Coordinates of C-alpha atoms in Angstrom, one line a residue:
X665 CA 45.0 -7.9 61.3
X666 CA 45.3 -11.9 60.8
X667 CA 45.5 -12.8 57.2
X668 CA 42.6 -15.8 56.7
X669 CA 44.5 -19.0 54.9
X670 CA 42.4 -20.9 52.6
X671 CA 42.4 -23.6 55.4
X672 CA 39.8 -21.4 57.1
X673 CA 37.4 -21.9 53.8
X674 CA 37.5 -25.7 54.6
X675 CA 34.1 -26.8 56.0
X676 CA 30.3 -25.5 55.2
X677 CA 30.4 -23.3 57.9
X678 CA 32.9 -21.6 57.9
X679 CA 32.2 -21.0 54.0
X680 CA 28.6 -20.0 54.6
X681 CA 30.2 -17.5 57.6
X682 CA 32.2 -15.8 54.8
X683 CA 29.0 -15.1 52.2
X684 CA 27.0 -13.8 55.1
X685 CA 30.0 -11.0 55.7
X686 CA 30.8 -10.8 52.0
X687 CA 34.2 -11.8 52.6
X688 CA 36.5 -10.7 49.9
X689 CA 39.7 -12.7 50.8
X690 CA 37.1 -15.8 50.4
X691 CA 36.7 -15.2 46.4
X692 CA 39.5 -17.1 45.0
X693 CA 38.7 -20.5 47.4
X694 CA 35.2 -21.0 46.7
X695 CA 32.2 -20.1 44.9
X696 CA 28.6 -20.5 46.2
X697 CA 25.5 -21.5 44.0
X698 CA 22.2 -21.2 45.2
X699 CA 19.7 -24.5 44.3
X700 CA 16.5 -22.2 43.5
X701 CA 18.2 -20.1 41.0
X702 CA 20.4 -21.7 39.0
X703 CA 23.2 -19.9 39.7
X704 CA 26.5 -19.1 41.3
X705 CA 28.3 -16.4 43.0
X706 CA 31.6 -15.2 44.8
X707 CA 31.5 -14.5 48.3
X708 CA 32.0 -11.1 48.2
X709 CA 29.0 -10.9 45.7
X710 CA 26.5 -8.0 46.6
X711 CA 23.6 -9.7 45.3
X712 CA 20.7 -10.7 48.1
X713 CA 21.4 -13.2 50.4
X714 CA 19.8 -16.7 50.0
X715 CA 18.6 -19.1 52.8
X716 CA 21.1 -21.5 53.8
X717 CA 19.6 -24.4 52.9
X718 CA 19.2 -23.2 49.2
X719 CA 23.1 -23.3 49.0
X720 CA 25.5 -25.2 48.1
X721 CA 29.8 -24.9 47.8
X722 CA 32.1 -25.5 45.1
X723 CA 35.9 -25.2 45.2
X724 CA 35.5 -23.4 42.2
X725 CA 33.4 -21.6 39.8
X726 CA 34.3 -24.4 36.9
X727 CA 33.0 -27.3 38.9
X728 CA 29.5 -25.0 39.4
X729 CA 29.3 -24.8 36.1
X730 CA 30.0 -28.6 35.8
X731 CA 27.3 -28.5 38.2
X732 CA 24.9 -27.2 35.8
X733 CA 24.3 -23.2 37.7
X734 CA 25.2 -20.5 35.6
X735 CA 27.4 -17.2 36.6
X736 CA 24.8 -14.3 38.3
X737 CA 24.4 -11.5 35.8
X738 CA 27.0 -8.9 38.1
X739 CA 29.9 -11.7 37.8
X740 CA 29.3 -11.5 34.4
X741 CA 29.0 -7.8 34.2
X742 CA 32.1 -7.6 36.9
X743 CA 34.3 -9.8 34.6
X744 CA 33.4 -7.5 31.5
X745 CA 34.0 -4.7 33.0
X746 CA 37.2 -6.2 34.0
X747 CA 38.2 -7.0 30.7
X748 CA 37.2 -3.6 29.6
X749 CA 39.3 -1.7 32.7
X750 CA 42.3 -4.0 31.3
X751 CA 42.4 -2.7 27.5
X752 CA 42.3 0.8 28.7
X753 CA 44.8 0.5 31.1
X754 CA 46.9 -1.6 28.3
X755 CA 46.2 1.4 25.7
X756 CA 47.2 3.9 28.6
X757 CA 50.8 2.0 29.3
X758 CA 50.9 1.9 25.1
X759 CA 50.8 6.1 25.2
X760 CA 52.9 6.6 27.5
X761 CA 55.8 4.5 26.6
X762 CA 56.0 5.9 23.0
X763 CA 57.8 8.3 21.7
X764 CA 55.5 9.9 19.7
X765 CA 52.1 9.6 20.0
X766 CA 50.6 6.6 18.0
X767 CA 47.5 6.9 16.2
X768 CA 44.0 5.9 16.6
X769 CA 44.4 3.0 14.0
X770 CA 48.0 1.8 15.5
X771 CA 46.6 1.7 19.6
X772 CA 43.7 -0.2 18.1
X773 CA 46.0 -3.1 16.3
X774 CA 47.9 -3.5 19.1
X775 CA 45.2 -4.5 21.5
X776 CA 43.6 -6.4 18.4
X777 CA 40.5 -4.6 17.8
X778 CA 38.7 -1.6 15.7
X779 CA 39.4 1.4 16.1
X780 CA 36.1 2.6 16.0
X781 CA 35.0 0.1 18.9
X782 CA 38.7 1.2 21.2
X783 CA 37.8 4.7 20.4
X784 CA 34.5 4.3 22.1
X785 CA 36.1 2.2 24.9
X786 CA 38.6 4.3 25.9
X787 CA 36.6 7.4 25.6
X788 CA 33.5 5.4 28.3
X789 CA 36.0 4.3 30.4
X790 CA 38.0 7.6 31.1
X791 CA 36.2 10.5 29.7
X792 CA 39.2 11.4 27.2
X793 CA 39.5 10.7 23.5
X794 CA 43.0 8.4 23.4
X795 CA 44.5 11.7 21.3
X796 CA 43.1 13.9 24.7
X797 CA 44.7 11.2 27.0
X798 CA 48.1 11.7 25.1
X799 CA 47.7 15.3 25.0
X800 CA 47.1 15.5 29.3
X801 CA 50.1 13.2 29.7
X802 CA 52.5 14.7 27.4
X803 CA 51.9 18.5 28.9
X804 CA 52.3 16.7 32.4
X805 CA 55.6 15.2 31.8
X806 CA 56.4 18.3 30.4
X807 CA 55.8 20.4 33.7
X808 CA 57.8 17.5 35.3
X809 CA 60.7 18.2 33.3
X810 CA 60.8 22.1 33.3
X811 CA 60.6 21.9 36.8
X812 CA 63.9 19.9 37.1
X813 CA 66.6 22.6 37.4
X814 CA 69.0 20.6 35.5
X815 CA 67.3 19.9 32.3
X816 CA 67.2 22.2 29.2
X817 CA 64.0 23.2 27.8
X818 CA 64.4 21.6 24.8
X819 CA 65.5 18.5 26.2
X820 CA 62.4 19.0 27.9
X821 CA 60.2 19.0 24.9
X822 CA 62.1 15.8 23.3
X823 CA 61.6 14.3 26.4
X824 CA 58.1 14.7 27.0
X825 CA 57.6 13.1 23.1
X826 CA 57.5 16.0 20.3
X827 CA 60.3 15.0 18.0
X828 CA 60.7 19.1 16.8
X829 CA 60.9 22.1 18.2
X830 CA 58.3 23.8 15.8
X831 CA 55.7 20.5 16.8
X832 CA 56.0 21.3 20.3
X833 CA 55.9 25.2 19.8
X834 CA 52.7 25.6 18.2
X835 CA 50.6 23.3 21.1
X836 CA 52.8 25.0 24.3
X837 CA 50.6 28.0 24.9
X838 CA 47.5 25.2 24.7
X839 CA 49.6 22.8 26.8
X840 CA 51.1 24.5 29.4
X841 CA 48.8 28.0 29.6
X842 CA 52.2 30.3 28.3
X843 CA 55.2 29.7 27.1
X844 CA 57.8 27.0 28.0
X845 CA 60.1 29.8 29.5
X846 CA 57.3 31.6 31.5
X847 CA 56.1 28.2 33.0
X848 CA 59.6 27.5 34.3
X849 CA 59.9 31.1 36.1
X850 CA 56.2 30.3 37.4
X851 CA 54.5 32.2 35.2
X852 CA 56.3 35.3 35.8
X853 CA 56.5 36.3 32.1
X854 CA 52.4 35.9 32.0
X855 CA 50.6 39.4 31.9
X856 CA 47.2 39.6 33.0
X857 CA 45.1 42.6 32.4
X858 CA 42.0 42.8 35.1
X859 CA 39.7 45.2 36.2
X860 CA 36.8 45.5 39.1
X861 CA 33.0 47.1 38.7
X862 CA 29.8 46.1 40.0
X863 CA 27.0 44.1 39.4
X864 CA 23.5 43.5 40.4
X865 CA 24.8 40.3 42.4
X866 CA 28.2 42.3 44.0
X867 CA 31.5 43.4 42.9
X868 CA 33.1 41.5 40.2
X869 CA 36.8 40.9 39.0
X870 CA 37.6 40.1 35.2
X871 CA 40.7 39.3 34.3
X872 CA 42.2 38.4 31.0
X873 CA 45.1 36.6 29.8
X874 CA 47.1 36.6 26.4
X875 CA 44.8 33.6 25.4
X876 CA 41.3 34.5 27.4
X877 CA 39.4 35.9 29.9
X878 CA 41.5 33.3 33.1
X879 CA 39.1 35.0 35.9
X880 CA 35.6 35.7 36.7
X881 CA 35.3 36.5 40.3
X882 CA 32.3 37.3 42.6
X883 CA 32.1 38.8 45.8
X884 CA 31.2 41.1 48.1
X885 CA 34.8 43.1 49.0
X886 CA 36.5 44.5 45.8
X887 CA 39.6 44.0 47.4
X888 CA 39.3 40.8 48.0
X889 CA 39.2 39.7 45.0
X890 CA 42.4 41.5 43.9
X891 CA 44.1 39.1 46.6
X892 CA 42.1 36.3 45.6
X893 CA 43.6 37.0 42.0
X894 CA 46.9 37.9 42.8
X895 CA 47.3 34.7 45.2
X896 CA 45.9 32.8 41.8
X897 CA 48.4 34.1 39.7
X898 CA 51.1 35.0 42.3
X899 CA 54.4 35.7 39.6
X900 CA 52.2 37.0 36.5
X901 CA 52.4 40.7 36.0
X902 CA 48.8 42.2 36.8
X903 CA 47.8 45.4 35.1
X904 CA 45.1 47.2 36.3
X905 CA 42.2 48.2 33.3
X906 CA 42.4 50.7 30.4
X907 CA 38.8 52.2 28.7
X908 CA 39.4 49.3 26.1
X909 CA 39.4 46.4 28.7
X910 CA 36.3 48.6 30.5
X911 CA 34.2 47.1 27.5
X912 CA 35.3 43.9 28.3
X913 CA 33.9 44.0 31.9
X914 CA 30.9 45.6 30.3
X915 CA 30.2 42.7 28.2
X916 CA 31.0 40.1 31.3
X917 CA 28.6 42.3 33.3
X918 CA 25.8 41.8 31.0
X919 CA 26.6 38.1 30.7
X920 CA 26.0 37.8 34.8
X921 CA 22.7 39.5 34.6
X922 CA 21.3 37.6 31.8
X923 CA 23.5 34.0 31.7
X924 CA 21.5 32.6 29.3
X925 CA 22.7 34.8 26.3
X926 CA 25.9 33.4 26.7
X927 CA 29.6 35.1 26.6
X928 CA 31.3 34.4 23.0
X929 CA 34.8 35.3 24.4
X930 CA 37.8 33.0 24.6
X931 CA 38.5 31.3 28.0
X932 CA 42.2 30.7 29.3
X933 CA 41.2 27.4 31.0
X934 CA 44.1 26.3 33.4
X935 CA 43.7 22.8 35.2
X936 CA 44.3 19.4 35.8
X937 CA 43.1 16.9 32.9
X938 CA 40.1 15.9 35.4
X939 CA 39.6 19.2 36.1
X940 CA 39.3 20.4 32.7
X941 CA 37.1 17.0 31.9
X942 CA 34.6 18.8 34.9
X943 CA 34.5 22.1 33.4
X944 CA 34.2 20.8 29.6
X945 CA 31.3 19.2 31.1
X946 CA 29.8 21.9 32.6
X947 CA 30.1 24.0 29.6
X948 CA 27.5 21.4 27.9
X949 CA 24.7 22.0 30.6
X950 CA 21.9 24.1 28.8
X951 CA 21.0 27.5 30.2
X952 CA 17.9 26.8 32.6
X953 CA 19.1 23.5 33.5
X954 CA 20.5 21.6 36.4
X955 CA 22.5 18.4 36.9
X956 CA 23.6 16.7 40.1
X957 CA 27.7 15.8 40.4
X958 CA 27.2 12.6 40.3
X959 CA 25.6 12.9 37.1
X960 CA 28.7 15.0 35.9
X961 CA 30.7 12.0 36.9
X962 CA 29.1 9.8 34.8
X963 CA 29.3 12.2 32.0
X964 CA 32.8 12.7 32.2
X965 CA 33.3 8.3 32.4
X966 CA 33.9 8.5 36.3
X967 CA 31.1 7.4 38.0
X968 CA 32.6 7.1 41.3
X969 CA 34.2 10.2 41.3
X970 CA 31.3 12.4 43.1
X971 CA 33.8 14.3 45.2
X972 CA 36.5 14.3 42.5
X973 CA 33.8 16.7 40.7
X974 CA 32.4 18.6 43.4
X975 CA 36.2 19.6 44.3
X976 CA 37.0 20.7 40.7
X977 CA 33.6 23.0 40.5
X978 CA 35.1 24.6 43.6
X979 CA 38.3 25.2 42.3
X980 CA 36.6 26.7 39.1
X981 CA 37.9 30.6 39.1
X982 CA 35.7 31.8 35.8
X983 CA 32.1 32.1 37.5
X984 CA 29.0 31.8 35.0
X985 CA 31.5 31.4 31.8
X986 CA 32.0 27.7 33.4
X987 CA 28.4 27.5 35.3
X988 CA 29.4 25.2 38.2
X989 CA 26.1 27.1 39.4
X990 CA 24.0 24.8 37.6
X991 CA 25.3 21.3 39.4
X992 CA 23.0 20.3 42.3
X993 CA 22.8 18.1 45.2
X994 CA 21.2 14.7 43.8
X995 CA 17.6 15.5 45.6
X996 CA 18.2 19.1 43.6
X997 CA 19.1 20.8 46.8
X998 CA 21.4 23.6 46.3
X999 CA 25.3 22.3 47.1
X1000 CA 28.0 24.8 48.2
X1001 CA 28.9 27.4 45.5
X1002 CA 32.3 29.1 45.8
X1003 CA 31.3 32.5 45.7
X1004 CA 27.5 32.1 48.3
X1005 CA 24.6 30.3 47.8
X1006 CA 22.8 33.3 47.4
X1007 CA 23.9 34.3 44.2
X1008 CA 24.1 30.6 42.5
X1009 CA 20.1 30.7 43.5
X1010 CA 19.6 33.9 42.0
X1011 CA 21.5 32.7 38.6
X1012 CA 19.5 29.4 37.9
X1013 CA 16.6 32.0 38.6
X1014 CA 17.4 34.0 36.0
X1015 CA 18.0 31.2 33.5
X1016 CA 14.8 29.9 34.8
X1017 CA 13.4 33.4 33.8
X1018 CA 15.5 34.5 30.9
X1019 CA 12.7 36.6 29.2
X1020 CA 12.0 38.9 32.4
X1021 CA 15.6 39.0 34.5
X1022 CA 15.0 40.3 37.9
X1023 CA 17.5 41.8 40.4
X1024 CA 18.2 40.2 43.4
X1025 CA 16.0 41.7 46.2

């Protein structure tokens, strides 16, 4: 691929040759301003085309200003934006290079303003609360450094920015899903209690950690999902159901046939920080309801993220407790659901229905 010099932005035509293919390389050697408008535009600018003899070139956008045209509303938009992208990123660098998380009130008088307004910025532009950003980062360089053979665990935990022992002790179970020991022998200390029955829409497997129910799996071989569990948690120590933990899968089992009453038990919740940004989302969708991804992206402060979301619903292993079921194609089509399309139809029917739940036929 030739690299374009800006000696190939000299004449009119070669200008007007770059806004009719929205050249990008183009913006930072001229600006175009169109006569019956008023105002001016990069090359790469999506806005409609105007006729050719409507425009005119500046070398830059100063001089069209000079000119008397004005910036088009999406340069000014793009250049907020901008601006906006560059705080949070600033903030980002500010929370990772401390030692200890700063505060709310300290991020904010560094990048010289409120803390109310930064609060709200940060939170638009990423989905996270600055103390949730910290929170995602810390536990990741955390892993990092109990998965490096040489390092101690708690040169681990000074590392990764608690500055005690007892700090970093009372968050590592919410941090890292178990214990600092038990995540460096991966997860092998974990012990997960499960147990298989049936339901009206197939077998399903519960299964249950120290801090919450970690699995909700649906399916048409019982076996199956035994594998599908034990491949999830491959070192964890699985132990198959007492008559105590049969209550459990009783009370799951009437949560699948009537979703809308909801399931008031704890969750283990075990991903990514986008991932967990997906499923918090989720969580928030009313029984009876459905939202497209892309409207889960904006929710979540990633509007370009579509596939990003539609990824993390399919990694989502506790079924109707984090209802990816009730996220939709944009024309409301019914998207891929991990465990059949069948039975994510008959669970928005249900909700749909809540006073008279029907079997699936």
């Amino acid at each position: 691929m030739t690299m374009k010099t800006p000696f190939a932005y000299e004449t009119e035509d070669a200008r007007w040759a770059a806004v009719l293919t929205r050249d990008a390389a183009a913006d930072n050697q001229f600006v175009y301003a169109v006569r019956t408008t008023g105002i001016y535009c990069h090359p790469s600018s999506k806005t409609r085309l105007p006729r050719r003899e409507n425009v005119e070139f500046f070398d830059t956008a100063a001089a069209a200003e000079s000119a008397g045209y004005r910036s088009s509303r999406r340069a000014r938009s793009d250049k907020v934006n901008a601006e906006r992208a560059a705080v949070v990123v600033r903030a980002c660098r500010l929370i990772e290079i401390s030692e200890t998380p700063p505060s709310l009130d300290d991020l904010a008088a560094e990048l010289g303003i409120s803390a109310f307004h930064f609060h709200r910025l940060f939170r638009a532009e990423t989905g996270l609360t600055p103390k949730m950003y910290s929170s995602a980062y810390r536990a990741r360089k955390l892993r990092e450094e109990l998965n490096s053979p040489d390092a101690s665990i708690t040169e681990a935990i000074y590392d990764s920015g608690f500055n005690s022992n007892s700090r970093f002790y009372e968050t590592s179970e919410q941090l890292l899903g178990m214990r600092a020991r038990d995540y460096r022998a991966s997860g092998a200390g974990a012990v997960i209690r499960f147990a298989v029955g049936e339901c009206s829409l197939g077998a399903i497997l519960v299964a249950q950690s120290q801090r919450g129910i970690c699995a909700i799996l649906m399916g048409d071989d019982p076996d199956k999902l035994v594998c599908d569990l034990q491949d999830q948690f491959s070192k964890a120590e699985l132990i198959g159901c007492d008559g105590e933990f049969e209550q459990l899968i009783a009370q799951v089992v009437g949560f699948v046939e009537a979703p809308a009453l909801g399931l008031h038990l704890p969750l283990d919740v075990q991903g990514t920080a986008f991932q967990e940004r997906v499923w918090r989302a989720l969580r928030q969708i009313p029984p009876g309801t459905t939202v497209s991804y892309a409207e889960i992206a904006e929710r979540i402060g990633s509007p370009k993220a579509v596939r990003a979301v539609a990824k993390a619903c399919a990694n989502n292993h506790i079924a109707v407790a984090i209802p990816c079921h009730r996220v939709v194609r944009r024309n409301g089509a019914l998207a891929g659901y991990r465990w059949g399309v069948d039975r994510k139809r008959e669970l928005l029917h249900r909700e749909a229905n809540f006073e008279g739940v029907n079997p699936i036929s």
